[in-house]
Amino acid sequence: MLVRIVGSGAMGIGIAQVFAAAGHEVELTDQEKEIAIKAKAGLEKQLARLVEREKIEEKDKEDIMARIKVTSATDDVSKIDLLLEAVSESTELKRRIFEDYDARCKDDCIFATNTSSLSITELAAGLKHAERFIGMHFFNPPAVMKLVEVISGEETSEATVEKVVELSRELGKTPVICREAPGFIVNRLLIPMLNEAVELLDLGVASKDDIDEAMKLGANHPMGPLALADLIGLDVCLNIMDTLYKETGDPKFRPSVRLKKMVRAGKLGRKTGRGFHDYR
Ligand code: 3HC
């Protein structure tokens, strides 16, 4: 299968790795080619570390790298079987991308979005084939996390759901099927919990380290909520809370003011070196 991944941030490049490791040909694009080239170089370093630790063979690394080709949005798209978008969480931006590809891709190309909470129906509205539009939601880090949420919008066909479920299994993932709803399954449950951890911190109930330690040892989570928010990106967490709040109007989804302040200050977590914890 030929897969084009639009967006080479942490999710885009991680998803590219998953497809390439499963033997698919991947084309990786970003707004500027340089960004995708840099992301690919970053992946090569990560894979080199896995080779050093004897988690994978040198040959696996080479095969993965050879299957991922950096390309431009304007390059030939006629052979793409799956277009997977993993750009930042803006309905406008995502719609622009899909509209552009819609006019050029072959008729049986599946359009998938890795959105963490935006409306699949809204992203698909007005496209030639909304029945082939679907949410294929991976989790961070994509190479390690087993789950894929397969999300159908109003017009998504059963055949498309079945194809993407099958594909997810081929990738070695476990798919769960869900109908569109704000935050789908995981983010609707997970992100309010992370938001609540920020509220606890803000109220001075406990230190950041104790909040994280409490959930690691008391709930058997692999990492604490504040460390996980840093991993996901505080801007992404805030974006999801905003969507949950806006879509449901329910005050239980109100984003923490402290979370907003952190984002305004550019403390976005691991990707900027500073979040609730320091990564510099
Ligand atoms: N490719 C392949 N394998 C990799 C890899 C990569 N790029 N990076 C790491 N691995 C492997 C390691 O080799 C290791 O394998 P092993 O178990 O055989 O030793 C395993 O993955 C774990 O890696 P590490 O030892 O480096 O790291 P940890 O054991 O500390 O685990 C973690 C790190 C996987 C991030 C763990 O802390 C965890 O699961 N945290 C929770 C993550 C989570 O909840 N993610 C979901 C966020 S929500 C989301 O993404 C949705 C979005 O919409 C917001």
PDB file of N, CA and C in Angstrom, residues 197 200-201 205-214 224-227 230 258 275-278:
ATOM      1  N   ALA A 197      -5.521  17.062  37.125  1.00  0.00           N
ATOM      2  CA  ALA A 197      -4.219  17.024  37.807  1.00  0.00           C
ATOM      3  C   ALA A 197      -3.630  18.436  37.863  1.00  0.00           C
ATOM      4  N   LEU A 200      -5.375  20.296  40.603  1.00  0.00           N
ATOM      5  CA  LEU A 200      -4.842  19.895  41.919  1.00  0.00           C
ATOM      6  C   LEU A 200      -3.548  20.644  42.227  1.00  0.00           C
ATOM      7  N   LEU A 201      -2.715  20.737  41.190  1.00  0.00           N
ATOM      8  CA  LEU A 201      -1.438  21.446  41.356  1.00  0.00           C
ATOM      9  C   LEU A 201      -1.709  22.914  41.665  1.00  0.00           C
ATOM     10  N   VAL A 205      -2.755  21.372  46.344  1.00  0.00           N
ATOM     11  CA  VAL A 205      -3.085  20.136  47.083  1.00  0.00           C
ATOM     12  C   VAL A 205      -1.837  19.254  47.228  1.00  0.00           C
ATOM     13  N   ALA A 206      -1.025  19.221  46.199  1.00  0.00           N
ATOM     14  CA  ALA A 206       0.207  18.411  46.251  1.00  0.00           C
ATOM     15  C   ALA A 206       1.212  18.958  45.250  1.00  0.00           C
ATOM     16  N   SER A 207       2.458  18.526  45.405  1.00  0.00           N
ATOM     17  CA  SER A 207       3.500  18.964  44.459  1.00  0.00           C
ATOM     18  C   SER A 207       3.348  18.196  43.147  1.00  0.00           C
ATOM     19  N   LYS A 208       4.003  18.698  42.104  1.00  0.00           N
ATOM     20  CA  LYS A 208       3.885  18.020  40.800  1.00  0.00           C
ATOM     21  C   LYS A 208       4.424  16.592  40.877  1.00  0.00           C
ATOM     22  N   ASP A 209       5.534  16.450  41.607  1.00  0.00           N
ATOM     23  CA  ASP A 209       6.123  15.106  41.693  1.00  0.00           C
ATOM     24  C   ASP A 209       5.203  14.155  42.454  1.00  0.00           C
ATOM     25  N   ASP A 210       4.566  14.666  43.509  1.00  0.00           N
ATOM     26  CA  ASP A 210       3.680  13.776  44.278  1.00  0.00           C
ATOM     27  C   ASP A 210       2.411  13.438  43.498  1.00  0.00           C
ATOM     28  N   ILE A 211       1.898  14.392  42.726  1.00  0.00           N
ATOM     29  CA  ILE A 211       0.716  14.077  41.900  1.00  0.00           C
ATOM     30  C   ILE A 211       1.083  12.965  40.911  1.00  0.00           C
ATOM     31  N   ASP A 212       2.245  13.106  40.291  1.00  0.00           N
ATOM     32  CA  ASP A 212       2.663  12.082  39.313  1.00  0.00           C
ATOM     33  C   ASP A 212       2.922  10.736  40.000  1.00  0.00           C
ATOM     34  N   GLU A 213       3.623  10.800  41.127  1.00  0.00           N
ATOM     35  CA  GLU A 213       3.932   9.548  41.844  1.00  0.00           C
ATOM     36  C   GLU A 213       2.642   8.851  42.288  1.00  0.00           C
ATOM     37  N   ALA A 214       1.679   9.646  42.735  1.00  0.00           N
ATOM     38  CA  ALA A 214       0.417   9.077  43.245  1.00  0.00           C
ATOM     39  C   ALA A 214      -0.284   8.261  42.162  1.00  0.00           C
ATOM     40  N   GLY A 224       3.051   9.633  35.344  1.00  0.00           N
ATOM     41  CA  GLY A 224       2.083  10.488  36.037  1.00  0.00           C
ATOM     42  C   GLY A 224       1.369  11.416  35.067  1.00  0.00           C
ATOM     43  N   PRO A 225       0.234  11.994  35.475  1.00  0.00           N
ATOM     44  CA  PRO A 225      -0.571  12.819  34.570  1.00  0.00           C
ATOM     45  C   PRO A 225       0.134  14.084  34.077  1.00  0.00           C
ATOM     46  N   LEU A 226       0.962  14.691  34.937  1.00  0.00           N
ATOM     47  CA  LEU A 226       1.625  15.933  34.498  1.00  0.00           C
ATOM     48  C   LEU A 226       2.749  15.596  33.514  1.00  0.00           C
ATOM     49  N   ALA A 227       3.436  14.492  33.778  1.00  0.00           N
ATOM     50  CA  ALA A 227       4.478  14.047  32.839  1.00  0.00           C
ATOM     51  C   ALA A 227       3.831  13.624  31.524  1.00  0.00           C
ATOM     52  N   ASP A 230       2.919  16.633  29.537  1.00  0.00           N
ATOM     53  CA  ASP A 230       4.142  17.146  28.895  1.00  0.00           C
ATOM     54  C   ASP A 230       4.491  16.344  27.648  1.00  0.00           C
ATOM     55  N   ARG A 258      -4.571  27.423  34.678  1.00  0.00           N
ATOM     56  CA  ARG A 258      -3.111  27.227  34.711  1.00  0.00           C
ATOM     57  C   ARG A 258      -2.589  26.588  33.421  1.00  0.00           C
ATOM     58  N   GLY A 275       7.701  22.244  30.629  1.00  0.00           N
ATOM     59  CA  GLY A 275       6.265  22.059  30.827  1.00  0.00           C
ATOM     60  C   GLY A 275       6.070  22.010  32.323  1.00  0.00           C
ATOM     61  N   PHE A 276       5.375  21.016  32.815  1.00  0.00           N
ATOM     62  CA  PHE A 276       5.291  20.866  34.265  1.00  0.00           C
ATOM     63  C   PHE A 276       6.639  20.390  34.798  1.00  0.00           C
ATOM     64  N   HIS A 277       7.357  19.651  33.971  1.00  0.00           N
ATOM     65  CA  HIS A 277       8.710  19.229  34.339  1.00  0.00           C
ATOM     66  C   HIS A 277       9.697  19.890  33.372  1.00  0.00           C
ATOM     67  N   ASP A 278      10.958  19.832  33.747  1.00  0.00           N
ATOM     68  CA  ASP A 278      11.999  20.476  32.945  1.00  0.00           C
ATOM     69  C   ASP A 278      12.740  19.405  32.144  1.00  0.00           C
TER      70      ASP A 278
END
